[in-house]
Every structure is written in structure tokens, then in C-alpha cells.
Coordinates of C-alpha atoms in Angstrom, one line a residue:
Chain X
M701 CA 246.0 102.1 -74.5
R702 CA 249.6 101.7 -73.5
L703 CA 251.3 99.3 -75.4
L704 CA 251.5 97.3 -71.3
T705 CA 247.5 96.4 -72.4
H706 CA 248.5 95.8 -75.9
N707 CA 250.7 93.1 -74.8
M708 CA 247.7 91.4 -72.9
L709 CA 245.4 91.2 -75.5
S710 CA 245.1 88.8 -78.3
C711 CA 242.0 88.1 -80.4
N712 CA 239.4 86.0 -79.0
V713 CA 237.1 85.4 -82.1
K714 CA 235.7 81.8 -82.0
G715 CA 238.0 79.3 -84.1
V716 CA 240.9 81.6 -84.3
T717 CA 243.6 80.2 -82.8
N718 CA 246.8 82.7 -83.5
G719 CA 245.1 86.2 -82.4
F720 CA 248.2 87.5 -80.8
P721 CA 249.7 90.1 -81.1
L722 CA 247.0 92.6 -82.5
I723 CA 248.1 94.7 -85.4
I724 CA 248.3 98.6 -84.0
Q725 CA 246.5 100.7 -86.5
A726 CA 248.1 103.9 -85.0
D727 CA 245.5 107.4 -86.2
K728 CA 246.5 109.2 -83.1
V729 CA 249.2 108.5 -80.6
L730 CA 249.9 110.1 -77.6
E731 CA 253.0 110.7 -75.2
K732 CA 251.7 110.6 -71.6
P733 CA 254.5 111.2 -69.2
A734 CA 254.3 108.4 -66.2
E735 CA 255.6 107.4 -63.0
L736 CA 258.6 105.5 -63.3
N737 CA 258.7 102.4 -61.3
H738 CA 261.6 99.9 -61.4
D739 CA 260.0 97.1 -59.2
F740 CA 257.3 97.3 -61.1
L741 CA 259.0 97.1 -64.5
R742 CA 261.9 94.3 -63.8
N743 CA 258.3 92.6 -62.9
M744 CA 256.3 93.2 -66.2
F745 CA 260.0 92.2 -68.2
Y746 CA 259.4 88.8 -67.3
K747 CA 255.8 88.9 -68.4
V748 CA 255.6 91.1 -71.7
D749 CA 256.0 89.3 -74.9
W750 CA 259.3 91.2 -75.8
K751 CA 259.2 90.7 -79.7
A752 CA 255.4 91.9 -79.5
L753 CA 256.2 95.2 -78.0
V754 CA 259.3 96.0 -80.2
D755 CA 257.2 95.7 -83.0
A756 CA 254.2 97.4 -81.0
A757 CA 256.5 100.3 -80.8
K758 CA 257.5 100.7 -83.9
S759 CA 253.9 101.2 -85.4
M760 CA 253.6 103.8 -82.6
G761 CA 257.1 105.6 -84.5
Y762 CA 259.3 104.5 -81.4
S763 CA 262.3 102.2 -82.3
E764 CA 264.5 102.9 -79.4
L765 CA 263.9 98.9 -78.1
P766 CA 266.3 96.3 -78.6
E767 CA 265.4 93.5 -80.7
S768 CA 265.7 91.2 -78.0
A769 CA 266.5 91.2 -74.4
E770 CA 267.7 89.7 -71.5
A771 CA 267.1 89.6 -67.5
S772 CA 270.6 91.4 -67.5
M773 CA 269.6 94.2 -69.6
L774 CA 268.1 95.0 -66.2
E775 CA 271.1 96.7 -64.5
S776 CA 271.1 99.1 -67.3
L777 CA 269.3 102.7 -66.1
D778 CA 268.9 103.4 -70.0
F779 CA 267.6 100.2 -70.4
L780 CA 264.9 100.7 -68.1
N781 CA 263.9 104.2 -69.2
R782 CA 263.2 102.9 -73.1
F783 CA 261.2 99.9 -71.9
H784 CA 259.5 102.0 -69.7
H785 CA 258.6 104.8 -72.2
A786 CA 257.8 102.0 -74.9
L787 CA 255.2 99.9 -72.3
M788 CA 254.1 102.8 -70.4
E789 CA 253.9 106.9 -72.0
L790 CA 253.0 105.3 -75.5
H791 CA 249.6 106.1 -76.8
L792 CA 246.9 104.8 -78.6
E793 CA 244.4 107.9 -78.8
E794 CA 243.5 106.6 -82.0
G795 CA 242.9 103.6 -84.0
A796 CA 242.6 99.9 -84.1
L797 CA 243.6 96.8 -82.7
I798 CA 243.6 94.3 -86.3
C799 CA 243.5 90.7 -86.1
P800 CA 246.9 89.0 -87.8
E801 CA 244.6 85.7 -88.5
T802 CA 241.2 86.9 -89.7
G803 CA 241.7 91.1 -90.3
R804 CA 238.8 91.5 -87.2
K805 CA 239.2 95.1 -86.5
F806 CA 239.0 96.1 -82.8
P807 CA 238.4 99.8 -82.9
V808 CA 240.7 101.9 -80.1
D809 CA 238.6 105.0 -79.2
K810 CA 239.6 107.8 -77.1
G811 CA 242.2 105.5 -75.8
I812 CA 240.0 102.4 -74.8
P813 CA 240.1 99.5 -76.9
N814 CA 236.4 97.8 -77.7
M815 CA 237.4 94.1 -77.1
L816 CA 233.8 93.2 -77.3
L817 CA 232.6 90.3 -80.0
H818 CA 229.5 90.4 -82.1
E819 CA 226.8 87.9 -82.2
D820 CA 228.4 86.0 -84.7
E821 CA 232.2 85.4 -83.0
V822 CA 230.9 84.4 -79.8
Chain D
M1318 CA 254.1 93.0 -27.6
W1319 CA 250.2 93.6 -26.9
Y1320 CA 249.1 96.4 -27.7
L1321 CA 245.4 97.8 -26.8
C1322 CA 244.0 98.5 -30.5
V1323 CA 241.1 101.1 -30.4
F1324 CA 238.1 101.0 -33.5
Y1325 CA 235.3 103.2 -34.9
H1326 CA 231.8 101.8 -33.9
R1327 CA 231.3 100.8 -37.6
L1328 CA 231.6 97.9 -39.7
L1329 CA 232.5 95.7 -36.8
D1330 CA 233.1 92.5 -38.7
Y1331 CA 235.8 94.8 -41.4
R1332 CA 237.8 95.7 -38.4
K1333 CA 240.0 92.8 -37.5
P1334 CA 240.5 91.6 -41.4
E1335 CA 241.6 95.1 -42.4
V1336 CA 244.0 94.9 -39.0
E1337 CA 245.8 91.3 -40.3
S1338 CA 245.8 92.6 -44.1
L1339 CA 248.3 95.6 -43.2
A1340 CA 250.0 93.4 -40.4
E1341 CA 250.9 91.3 -43.7
L1342 CA 251.4 94.5 -46.0
F1343 CA 254.4 95.7 -43.2
G1344 CA 255.7 92.7 -42.3
A1345 CA 254.1 91.6 -39.2
F1346 CA 254.4 88.0 -40.9
D1347 CA 258.0 86.5 -41.5
D1348 CA 256.5 83.3 -43.3
E1349 CA 255.0 84.6 -46.5
K1350 CA 254.0 80.9 -47.8
K1351 CA 251.5 80.5 -45.6
V1352 CA 248.2 82.7 -44.2
Q1353 CA 248.9 83.7 -41.0
H1354 CA 246.9 85.6 -38.4
L1355 CA 247.1 87.8 -35.9
E1356 CA 246.5 87.0 -31.6
W1357 CA 244.1 89.3 -30.6
K1358 CA 242.2 89.0 -26.8
L1359 CA 239.9 91.2 -25.5
P1360 CA 239.4 93.2 -22.4
E1361 CA 237.7 92.0 -18.9
D1362 CA 233.9 91.8 -19.2
H1363 CA 233.7 93.2 -23.3
H1364 CA 232.1 91.4 -25.9
P1365 CA 233.6 90.9 -29.4
D1366 CA 231.6 93.8 -30.8
S1367 CA 233.1 96.2 -28.6
P1368 CA 235.6 98.7 -29.8
F1369 CA 238.4 97.8 -27.7
H1370 CA 240.9 95.0 -28.4
F1371 CA 244.1 93.9 -27.3
V1372 CA 246.2 92.5 -29.9
N1373 CA 250.2 91.4 -30.3
L1374 CA 252.2 93.0 -33.1
P1375 CA 255.9 92.3 -33.2
S1376 CA 257.0 96.2 -33.0
E1377 CA 256.4 99.5 -32.5
Q1378 CA 256.7 100.5 -36.3
V1379 CA 254.3 97.9 -37.3
A1380 CA 251.5 99.1 -35.2
R1381 CA 252.3 102.3 -36.6
D1382 CA 252.2 101.9 -40.1
I1383 CA 249.2 99.6 -39.1
A1384 CA 247.4 102.3 -37.5
N1385 CA 248.0 105.4 -39.8
R1386 CA 247.0 103.2 -43.2
S1387 CA 243.9 102.1 -41.8
I1388 CA 240.1 102.9 -42.0
L1389 CA 238.6 101.4 -39.1
V1390 CA 241.5 102.1 -36.3
K1391 CA 240.8 104.9 -34.4
G1392 CA 243.6 104.6 -32.3
I1393 CA 246.1 101.8 -31.6
Y1394 CA 248.1 102.5 -28.2
E1395 CA 250.9 101.3 -25.8
L1396 CA 248.8 100.1 -22.5
W1397 CA 249.9 101.4 -19.4
G1398 CA 247.2 100.1 -17.1
E1399 CA 243.5 99.6 -17.4
G1400 CA 240.7 98.4 -14.8
P1401 CA 237.1 98.4 -13.8
T1402 CA 237.7 101.4 -11.0
F1403 CA 240.1 104.4 -10.8
E1404 CA 241.6 103.9 -8.4
E1405 CA 243.1 99.7 -10.2
L1406 CA 243.6 102.3 -13.3
E1407 CA 246.1 104.2 -10.7
A1408 CA 247.6 101.2 -9.3
A1409 CA 247.9 99.7 -12.8
I1410 CA 250.0 102.9 -14.0
K1411 CA 251.8 103.0 -10.9
D1412 CA 252.8 99.0 -11.4
Y1413 CA 254.0 99.6 -15.1
P1414 CA 257.7 99.4 -15.6
E1415 CA 259.6 102.7 -15.1
E1416 CA 261.8 102.4 -18.2
R1417 CA 258.8 102.7 -20.3
K1418 CA 257.4 104.9 -19.1
L1419 CA 260.3 107.3 -18.2
P1420 CA 261.6 108.4 -21.6
F1421 CA 258.2 109.7 -22.7
L1422 CA 257.7 112.0 -19.2
A1423 CA 261.2 113.7 -20.6
P1424 CA 261.6 117.2 -19.1
H1425 CA 261.9 118.7 -22.7
S1426 CA 259.4 116.5 -24.8
T1427 CA 255.9 118.1 -24.9
F1428 CA 253.1 116.1 -24.5
K1429 CA 249.0 116.1 -24.0
I1430 CA 246.1 113.5 -22.5
T1431 CA 242.8 113.3 -23.8
V1432 CA 239.7 112.0 -22.1
D1433 CA 237.7 109.5 -24.4
S1434 CA 235.1 108.1 -23.5
F1435 CA 232.8 105.1 -25.3
G1436 CA 229.0 105.0 -25.0
K1437 CA 228.2 108.1 -23.2
V1438 CA 229.7 111.7 -23.2
I1439 CA 231.8 113.3 -20.6
S1440 CA 231.6 116.8 -19.6
F1441 CA 234.6 119.5 -20.3
E1442 CA 234.7 120.1 -16.3
E1443 CA 234.8 116.1 -15.8
Q1444 CA 237.3 115.7 -18.1
T1445 CA 239.7 118.7 -16.8
R1446 CA 238.5 116.5 -13.4
R1447 CA 239.9 113.7 -14.7
I1448 CA 243.3 114.8 -16.5
T1449 CA 243.9 116.3 -12.9
S1450 CA 243.6 113.5 -11.0
L1451 CA 246.9 112.0 -13.3
A1452 CA 249.1 114.0 -11.3
F1453 CA 250.4 111.1 -10.0
I1454 CA 252.3 109.9 -12.9
P1455 CA 255.7 112.0 -13.0
F1456 CA 254.6 114.1 -16.0
E1457 CA 258.1 116.8 -16.8
G1458 CA 257.2 118.1 -20.3
K1459 CA 255.2 120.4 -21.1
V1460 CA 251.5 120.3 -22.1
D1461 CA 251.3 120.9 -25.7
L1462 CA 247.8 120.8 -27.3
K1463 CA 248.3 121.1 -30.6
N1464 CA 251.8 119.5 -31.8
P1465 CA 252.9 117.2 -28.7
D1466 CA 255.5 115.3 -29.3
H1467 CA 253.5 112.3 -26.8
K1468 CA 249.7 111.8 -27.0
F1469 CA 248.2 110.0 -23.7
W1470 CA 244.4 109.3 -23.7
L1471 CA 242.3 108.5 -21.0
M1472 CA 239.6 105.8 -22.6
E1473 CA 236.3 104.6 -20.5
T1474 CA 233.7 102.5 -21.0
D1475 CA 230.5 102.9 -19.4
D1476 CA 228.3 99.6 -18.2
Y1477 CA 225.7 99.9 -20.5
G1478 CA 221.9 99.7 -19.8
T1479 CA 219.9 97.3 -21.9
N1480 CA 218.3 99.7 -24.2
N1481 CA 220.8 102.2 -26.4
G1482 CA 221.2 99.1 -28.9
L1483 CA 224.4 97.5 -27.9
P1484 CA 225.2 94.6 -25.8
P1485 CA 224.3 95.0 -22.5
V1486 CA 227.3 92.6 -21.2
V1487 CA 230.3 95.5 -21.3
K1488 CA 231.4 96.8 -18.1
R1489 CA 232.6 100.0 -16.6
R1490 CA 236.6 99.8 -17.7
Y1491 CA 239.4 102.5 -17.7
F1492 CA 242.2 102.3 -20.0
F1493 CA 245.5 105.1 -20.2
G1494 CA 247.7 104.5 -23.2
R1495 CA 250.3 106.2 -25.0
E1496 CA 249.1 106.8 -29.1
I1497 CA 251.2 104.8 -31.2
G1498 CA 249.3 105.7 -34.1
G1499 CA 245.5 105.9 -35.3
A1500 CA 243.5 106.5 -38.8
D1501 CA 243.5 109.8 -40.9
R1502 CA 239.9 109.1 -41.5
K1503 CA 240.2 112.8 -43.3
L1504 CA 240.6 111.6 -46.3
L1505 CA 237.3 110.5 -46.5
P1506 CA 235.3 113.6 -46.2
T1507 CA 238.0 114.5 -49.2
Y1508 CA 236.8 110.8 -51.4
Q1509 CA 233.4 110.9 -50.5
L1510 CA 231.4 110.3 -53.2
K1511 CA 229.3 113.6 -53.5
S1512 CA 232.6 115.4 -54.2
R1513 CA 232.9 113.0 -56.9
K1514 CA 232.6 114.7 -61.0
Y1515 CA 231.5 111.2 -62.6
L1516 CA 229.0 108.8 -60.6
G1517 CA 227.0 105.2 -61.5
P1518 CA 224.2 104.3 -59.8
T1519 CA 226.6 101.1 -58.1
A1520 CA 229.5 103.8 -57.3
M1521 CA 231.4 102.4 -54.1
D1522 CA 231.1 104.7 -51.4
A1523 CA 234.4 105.6 -50.4
E1524 CA 235.3 104.1 -46.8
M1525 CA 234.2 100.8 -48.3
A1526 CA 236.3 101.3 -51.4
F1527 CA 239.7 102.3 -49.0
L1528 CA 239.1 99.1 -47.1
M1529 CA 238.5 96.9 -50.0
A1530 CA 242.1 98.3 -51.2
N1531 CA 243.7 97.6 -47.5
Q1532 CA 242.7 94.0 -47.9
A1533 CA 244.0 93.4 -51.7
M1534 CA 247.6 95.0 -50.0
A1535 CA 247.5 98.0 -52.7
K1536 CA 250.9 99.8 -52.7
P1537 CA 253.4 101.3 -55.5
G1538 CA 254.8 99.3 -57.8
K1539 CA 251.6 96.8 -57.3
L1540 CA 249.0 95.9 -60.2
V1541 CA 245.2 96.1 -59.3
Y1542 CA 242.7 94.7 -61.7
D1543 CA 238.8 95.7 -61.8
P1544 CA 237.2 93.4 -64.2
F1545 CA 233.8 95.7 -63.2
V1546 CA 235.1 99.0 -63.0
G1547 CA 232.1 101.2 -63.9
T1548 CA 233.3 104.5 -63.0
G1549 CA 236.4 103.3 -61.4
S1550 CA 235.2 103.9 -57.5
I1551 CA 237.3 100.9 -56.5
L1552 CA 240.1 101.8 -58.6
V1553 CA 240.7 105.3 -57.2
A1554 CA 241.3 103.7 -53.9
A1555 CA 244.1 102.1 -55.1
A1556 CA 245.3 104.7 -56.7
H1557 CA 245.5 106.7 -53.4
F1558 CA 247.4 103.9 -51.8
G1559 CA 250.2 104.2 -55.1
A1560 CA 249.0 101.0 -56.5
I1561 CA 248.8 100.9 -60.5
T1562 CA 245.4 100.3 -62.1
M1563 CA 243.5 98.3 -64.6
G1564 CA 240.3 98.2 -65.5
A1565 CA 237.4 97.0 -68.1
D1566 CA 233.5 96.9 -68.3
I1567 CA 231.5 95.6 -70.9
D1568 CA 229.8 99.3 -71.0
I1569 CA 231.4 101.3 -73.1
R1570 CA 229.1 104.4 -72.1
V1571 CA 230.5 103.7 -69.0
V1572 CA 234.5 103.6 -69.4
R1573 CA 235.2 105.4 -72.9
D1574 CA 232.6 108.3 -72.5
G1575 CA 231.4 109.2 -69.1
R1576 CA 228.9 112.3 -68.8
G1577 CA 231.1 114.3 -70.8
P1578 CA 235.2 115.8 -71.4
D1579 CA 235.8 116.0 -67.8
C1580 CA 233.4 114.0 -66.4
N1581 CA 234.7 110.8 -66.9
I1582 CA 236.6 107.9 -65.2
W1583 CA 239.6 109.5 -66.5
S1584 CA 238.5 113.0 -64.3
N1585 CA 238.0 110.9 -61.2
F1586 CA 241.2 110.1 -61.0
K1587 CA 242.7 113.6 -61.9
Q1588 CA 239.5 115.5 -60.0
Y1589 CA 242.5 114.1 -56.6
G1590 CA 245.9 113.9 -58.0
L1591 CA 245.9 110.6 -58.9
S1592 CA 247.8 108.3 -61.7
S1593 CA 245.4 107.7 -64.1
P1594 CA 244.4 103.6 -64.7
V1595 CA 247.3 102.3 -66.9
G1596 CA 244.8 100.6 -69.0
L1597 CA 241.1 100.6 -69.4
L1598 CA 239.0 98.5 -72.1
R1599 CA 235.5 97.4 -72.8
A1600 CA 235.7 93.9 -72.5
D1601 CA 233.1 91.2 -71.4
N1602 CA 234.5 89.6 -68.2
N1603 CA 232.4 85.9 -69.6
L1604 CA 235.0 86.0 -72.5
P1605 CA 238.0 87.8 -71.6
P1606 CA 240.3 88.9 -74.4
W1607 CA 243.8 87.8 -73.1
R1608 CA 246.3 86.9 -75.2
A1609 CA 247.2 82.4 -74.7
G1610 CA 249.8 81.7 -71.9
L1611 CA 249.4 85.2 -70.6
K1612 CA 249.0 84.5 -66.4
E1613 CA 249.8 85.8 -63.2
M1614 CA 249.8 89.7 -64.1
F1615 CA 248.0 91.1 -61.4
D1616 CA 249.2 91.7 -57.5
A1617 CA 245.7 91.9 -56.8
I1618 CA 241.9 91.8 -58.4
I1619 CA 239.1 93.6 -56.4
C1620 CA 235.6 94.4 -57.6
D1621 CA 232.3 94.6 -56.8
P1622 CA 230.3 91.7 -59.1
P1623 CA 227.3 92.5 -61.0
Y1624 CA 225.0 90.3 -58.4
G1625 CA 221.7 91.2 -60.3
V1626 CA 220.1 93.1 -56.9
R1627 CA 221.1 96.9 -58.2
A1628 CA 222.7 96.6 -61.2
G1629 CA 222.4 93.4 -63.5
G1630 CA 225.3 91.8 -65.2
R1631 CA 225.4 91.4 -68.7
K1632 CA 227.4 89.0 -70.6
S1633 CA 227.9 88.8 -74.8
G1634 CA 225.1 87.3 -76.6
G1635 CA 221.4 88.2 -77.2
R1636 CA 219.2 86.5 -75.1
K1637 CA 217.2 85.4 -77.8
L1638 CA 220.7 83.7 -79.3
L1639 CA 220.8 81.7 -76.0
K1640 CA 217.7 81.1 -75.8
G1641 CA 218.2 79.0 -79.3
V1642 CA 215.4 81.4 -80.2
V1643 CA 217.6 82.9 -83.3
G1644 CA 220.4 81.3 -84.8
P1645 CA 223.8 83.5 -84.9
Y1646 CA 223.0 86.2 -87.3
T1647 CA 226.0 88.4 -89.4
V1648 CA 226.0 91.6 -89.4
S1649 CA 227.0 92.9 -92.7
D1650 CA 230.5 95.0 -93.0
H1651 CA 229.2 98.4 -93.5
Q1652 CA 227.3 98.2 -90.2
R1653 CA 229.7 96.7 -88.0
N1654 CA 231.5 99.6 -87.0
D1655 CA 228.6 101.3 -85.2
H1656 CA 227.1 97.7 -84.3
I1657 CA 226.5 97.4 -80.8
P1658 CA 226.5 93.7 -80.1
S1659 CA 223.2 92.5 -78.0
T1660 CA 223.9 91.2 -74.8
A1661 CA 222.4 88.8 -72.2
P1662 CA 221.7 88.6 -68.6
Y1663 CA 224.5 87.1 -66.7
C1664 CA 223.9 85.1 -63.4
L1665 CA 225.8 85.7 -60.2
V1666 CA 226.8 81.9 -59.8
E1667 CA 228.5 82.0 -63.7
C1668 CA 229.6 85.7 -62.7
V1669 CA 231.6 84.0 -59.8
H1670 CA 232.5 81.2 -61.6
D1671 CA 234.4 83.3 -64.4
L1672 CA 236.0 85.8 -61.3
F1673 CA 237.5 83.0 -59.9
D1674 CA 238.6 81.2 -63.6
L1675 CA 240.4 85.3 -64.1
A1676 CA 242.0 85.7 -60.9
A1677 CA 243.1 82.2 -60.8
K1678 CA 244.9 82.6 -63.6
M1679 CA 245.9 86.1 -63.7
L1680 CA 246.6 86.5 -60.1
V1681 CA 250.5 86.1 -59.1
M1682 CA 250.9 83.6 -56.3
G1683 CA 250.3 84.8 -53.0
G1684 CA 247.7 87.6 -54.9
R1685 CA 244.5 88.6 -53.5
L1686 CA 240.5 88.5 -54.4
V1687 CA 239.0 90.8 -53.0
F1688 CA 235.1 90.8 -53.9
F1689 CA 231.7 90.7 -52.7
Y1690 CA 229.4 87.9 -52.8
P1691 CA 225.4 88.7 -51.9
V1692 CA 224.0 87.0 -49.0
A1693 CA 219.8 86.5 -49.0
R1694 CA 219.6 86.6 -44.9
E1695 CA 216.6 84.1 -45.1
D1696 CA 218.9 81.7 -44.8
E1697 CA 220.8 83.5 -41.8
D1698 CA 221.7 80.1 -39.8
T1699 CA 223.8 78.4 -43.5
H1700 CA 225.4 81.1 -44.5
N1701 CA 227.4 81.8 -41.3
S1702 CA 229.2 78.6 -41.9
S1703 CA 232.3 79.2 -44.4
N1704 CA 231.2 76.7 -46.9
S1705 CA 228.2 78.1 -48.3
Y1706 CA 230.9 81.0 -49.9
P1707 CA 231.9 80.0 -53.6
E1708 CA 235.1 78.1 -53.7
H1709 CA 238.0 77.2 -55.6
P1710 CA 241.0 74.9 -55.8
C1711 CA 243.2 77.7 -56.2
F1712 CA 241.8 79.8 -53.6
E1713 CA 242.1 80.2 -49.6
L1714 CA 239.6 82.2 -47.7
I1715 CA 241.0 84.3 -45.5
A1716 CA 238.6 87.0 -44.3
T1717 CA 234.6 87.0 -44.7
S1718 CA 233.4 90.5 -43.9
E1719 CA 229.6 91.1 -43.6
Q1720 CA 227.5 94.1 -44.3
I1721 CA 223.7 94.3 -43.7
L1722 CA 222.0 96.2 -46.2
S1723 CA 218.4 95.6 -45.8
S1724 CA 216.6 93.1 -43.1
R1725 CA 216.0 90.7 -46.8
Y1726 CA 219.8 90.7 -47.8
S1727 CA 223.7 91.5 -47.2
R1728 CA 226.7 91.3 -48.8
V1729 CA 230.1 89.7 -47.6
L1730 CA 233.4 90.8 -48.4
L1731 CA 235.2 87.8 -49.3
T1732 CA 238.7 87.8 -49.3
M1733 CA 241.0 85.1 -51.1
V1734 CA 244.7 84.5 -51.7
K1735 CA 246.1 82.5 -54.7
M1736 CA 247.7 79.5 -52.6
N1737 CA 247.9 77.2 -55.9
P1738 CA 249.0 77.7 -58.9
Y1739 CA 247.2 77.6 -62.3
T1740 CA 247.1 74.2 -63.3
A1741 CA 245.9 72.2 -66.6
E1742 CA 242.8 70.6 -65.0
V1743 CA 241.7 74.0 -63.2
E1744 CA 241.7 75.4 -66.5
V1745 CA 240.3 71.9 -68.3
A1746 CA 237.7 72.2 -65.1
A1747 CA 236.7 75.7 -65.8
R1748 CA 236.2 75.2 -69.8
L1749 CA 233.9 72.6 -69.5
K1750 CA 231.8 74.4 -66.3
H1751 CA 232.0 77.5 -68.9
L1752 CA 230.2 75.5 -71.3
D1753 CA 227.8 74.2 -69.0
F1754 CA 226.5 77.6 -68.6
R1755 CA 226.2 78.2 -72.0
E1756 CA 224.2 75.5 -72.9
N1757 CA 221.7 75.9 -69.8
H1758 CA 221.8 79.1 -69.7
L1759 CA 218.4 79.7 -68.9
K1760 CA 218.4 77.6 -65.9
W1761 CA 221.3 78.7 -64.1
L1762 CA 219.6 81.9 -64.8
E1763 CA 216.5 81.4 -63.2
D1764 CA 218.4 79.1 -60.2
G1765 CA 220.8 82.0 -59.5
N1766 CA 218.1 85.0 -59.5
L1767 CA 218.6 87.1 -56.3
H1768 CA 216.6 90.0 -57.2
S1769 CA 213.5 88.1 -56.6
A1770 CA 213.9 87.0 -53.1
V1771 CA 215.2 90.4 -52.0
F1772 CA 212.5 92.9 -53.6
S1773 CA 209.3 90.4 -54.1
P1774 CA 206.6 90.4 -51.7
A1775 CA 207.3 88.8 -48.8
D1776 CA 205.0 85.3 -48.3
A1777 CA 202.0 86.5 -46.1
S1778 CA 202.1 83.3 -43.9
D1779 CA 205.7 84.3 -43.2
G1780 CA 204.7 86.5 -40.2
E1781 CA 206.1 84.6 -37.7
S1782 CA 209.3 85.2 -38.9
K1783 CA 209.0 88.8 -39.9
I1784 CA 208.3 89.1 -35.8
G1785 CA 211.7 87.3 -34.9
R1786 CA 213.6 89.8 -38.1
E1787 CA 212.2 93.0 -35.9
L1788 CA 213.4 91.2 -32.3
K1789 CA 216.9 91.3 -33.6
P1790 CA 219.2 94.2 -32.9
K1791 CA 218.7 97.8 -34.6
Y1792 CA 222.7 97.9 -34.8
R1793 CA 224.8 96.0 -37.1
G1794 CA 227.1 93.9 -35.4
K1795 CA 227.6 90.0 -35.8
Y1796 CA 227.1 88.3 -32.8
V1797 CA 224.2 89.2 -31.2

């Protein structure tokens, strides 16, 4: 699971009002190189929740992202490279996503998060 | 400028929509804010199902881009002449402006002439005779059959008899033109399903997947999502065109496990040297796990929803749970990790509703929703009018392409464009509908059961309509 996906997900258990961002329990992190696409990154910059991305990257062992970011930084190639690395190249292979409100664990197995709910949660 | 566009004679309903989508992709329309269509014309005496059409395109470059990326275009040609007889063809070619012809006949260029026909076979001797009879054109270049600079085509249609399964209205006609570009059908055998390592029962066949990816205008830098990803067969086509892909499925066995370490959804991408999806997750389209406020993430959503004919859809919540026979039960903590939550059947209407809600929220403005919708063929008269297809206030339907699957049912590929933003009212209406589906689960399930319409034995009193059906043409055109 890349952090792009993490940035989109929240806990949707019935009754949870603040299920984002999910806390990452990183048991196994992989780095998989991905092709850098500038247009895609510029697009995504306006859509990702920056703070969630910074914290998620930290919990995966990458702390090279600035704490806050603004659109003018997109001019910098160095910034784009870091953003790309955090968003697209860090992989959570094994671990879990934990709901910040209830502590409900969504397992991540072979890189695929299981967001399906149990009977009493729908 | 008008070009001759010749199609492969298959999937007739899909041909023009593909060209129009690619025309938009390659910038044929100046105003991106509204939906536009190309101008089309038919050759004299030709039927709409004919492979020969004329299309108005802004430039030769656009025509070449469209032809080279398309799946159903055999070729797009600059027409030098046409006519019902060879004499009239010759006169027309002679009349065609010299300045359009001479650059392609120059002394140091190479060329090739191909003789082709539709609806009949021309012997090799006859082909040679046809080429020789084109000697009135002042070719000064050299013939090169392998790698010519310019390719010319002499094409003809015969006047059909009534018995070969084709509409009997086409009269003999000759066309001569210069090739601008043509489809690379070689990619179909490369991607054909039987070469695929990991397959499911409803994997999308390669040709159709490419058509869907073209309708979705997949290209590098675009994010394409499939909420019913299965073995990834649709996303493979989108990835081939360079799109960044993402998918979800409710079945963990499909997305995570596959059939082994090198036989799963990832290996289907690796097999062709394509970029793997950026994200795969196990999620229920009925209860999507997106964070609040997340919107306009995807450039296109392409999918083949489970509509209960070959594979039934599932959603969270047990059957008994939704019926109200049992109350919600709690799984004890030590069992939670291995617990497999029960699922209930997911009816078509609800599935489409959820898909619309997802797409309305998650597509960028101008983004495309491309999906299959099943149609029982019994109500042939009603489904031809577009108002029998599902609608949504955020979307405009721009193309419908029918593929007949059996005498009982067909599926229609719907292409929609997001024209209006996802407003608070739309969101409220969607939530109310969602609750209605939950409360009246059984009623909706019975109403939307396509499976029985397709597989239940035909009514005995249905004899008359059966005869009517047999009289229908065997080829899969639409207008006859």
C-alpha cells in the first residue's frame, strides 16, 4: 500500500466521526521505485492531506518532507522528488491501519489493506 | 477536412464512439467545457452498418493519432477518388487537386498499393490487374512492399446478395486513398486472455478492455479506478495506455491471494511489463472507505459491475442480517483477525446507484465513467430509447454501445462525462436512497433479478415471439 492510498482512506465503521488519518503500524516497509510523473504529482498536491502524508511518511521511516507545503514548492525538483518518494514509492507491505478514534485495526497483508467491515460495524 | 474511415467489421456499435473519444483525447475539439461530436457521412448507397464512413477531422495529425491508437479502425485515408464503376473512380482521381497528390508521388519516395475488398475475395491475378489499371496515376517513386513512405489503398465493396447475413442495400463502390494511419491489432494477440497468467470467470476480454480504456481516455498521468477490479483485466488495458491505475474488490482472495506467488493480479501487469496499480484494496463499493471531504481524485472510473448474470454482486452484511432474522452480532476479539465478514447479494439497481455516487464524488470535472449495463432483450422496443438507461444529475451520457450476448440479453457500454459538481443536495439524495436500499433490501433484490430473466426457461406461450427472434439477422449489427 502506497501512501497515496493511505491518504484517501478512513475508518468507516458506523458511528465513527473522525476516522482519518489512520495510524500506520509498519511491520514491513518496502521501497518500490515508481516512474515520476510531474503532472500527476502537481494534480495530487492539491488533493492530498499534507499533514497526514508527513506523519504517515514518518511512521514508515521517511522524514524528509517539509512540515507544511505550499503550491510554490512545486517549482522545486528536489521537493517533487521527495513528494514522489513519499507518495508513490514507500510501500506498507505488512502491518495495519488503526482507527484514531476507536483503535479498530484494518490489517494490511501483502500490500493490500482490508477495509471490509464486520457485521456489527455496518 | 473529410477523411475516409474504414472499420473492422465487428462490434459495430462501438466504432464511432471510439473514434469520437479518441478525437477528444487528441484535441480535435476546441471547447472542452461541453460535449461535442464529430461530423459523419456515409458513402452513397451505404448502410450505417457498412465499414466505410466519412469523418470530418481538423487535421491529418489528429486523424493519424486516432487511427494508430484505435482498436476498431482499420485505416483512415485521404480519399483521392471514389465511384460506382472503375471509370468513374479514374475520373475522380484525375479530378483530385494536383497539389494534394504530387507530394506523395515524388521521384525519390517509395510507395505501395494494396487492393482490398469487403464482402468478397479478389484473386491475386485480379489484384495485379487492378494495380496495373491505376497506371494513369503518375507515380514516380519506387515500389517498396516492406517499408514504403506512402501507402495507397484501392478498396471496393460488392453489391451483396441477400443471403450472406449482411444488409442487402450496399451497392458496388470503389475507393482509392492514401493511408494516414491504422490500428495496431497486433496488441490483441499479445494481451489475449489465454496468454494471461491469472484469470477469473468474468475477466474482460482484451479487445473490449482496450475499447473501454479508449472510452475513458486513459493516458499517462491520469488516475483510473476500477471498483470491481477482479483480476485487473480492465486496468491492464488502461495501464497499457500509460494511465496510473487503482482498484478495489470485495473478495480478498481475488485481490490479495490470486493462485500463487506469481499468479495474481500483480503478475498480470508484470507479465506485460506494465506499471502495477498504485493501489489495490479490499473494500465494499456499498460502503466505500474514503475519507470525508475527499473528492475529484480520479480522472476515469472504468468497470464491469457484477450484475448477477455470470457473477453475482456481494455487499457487506449477512443475508439474515439484512432480512432482520438475526440481530447484529459481535465477533469476539480473539476471533476478529481471522473472521470473514458475511456478505449479502447486491442488486443491480443498488450497485449502479453506489457506482454513480462514487463517480459523482470522486471523478474530476470532465472525468469519465465507463461501465457495462445489462439489458434484457425481450424489451427490445423500450431499451433503444436512451431514457431507459440509469441517469444521474452530475453526468451526461455521451455514448451507448450494445453488444448482443445471447438472444435473451445484451450488455451496453455506457460512457458518461461528469458535467456538474457533486453538490450538497446530490449527497443528501444519495444518502436517503442508500438508506432505502438497506431497509428494503429484499424488495430491491427481487425487482432487479436479471439472472432469472436470462436463465429461466422461456414461457411456453412465448412461441410466437421466438419465431420472430429467429428471423433476426445473425450478424450483430444494430439497425437491422
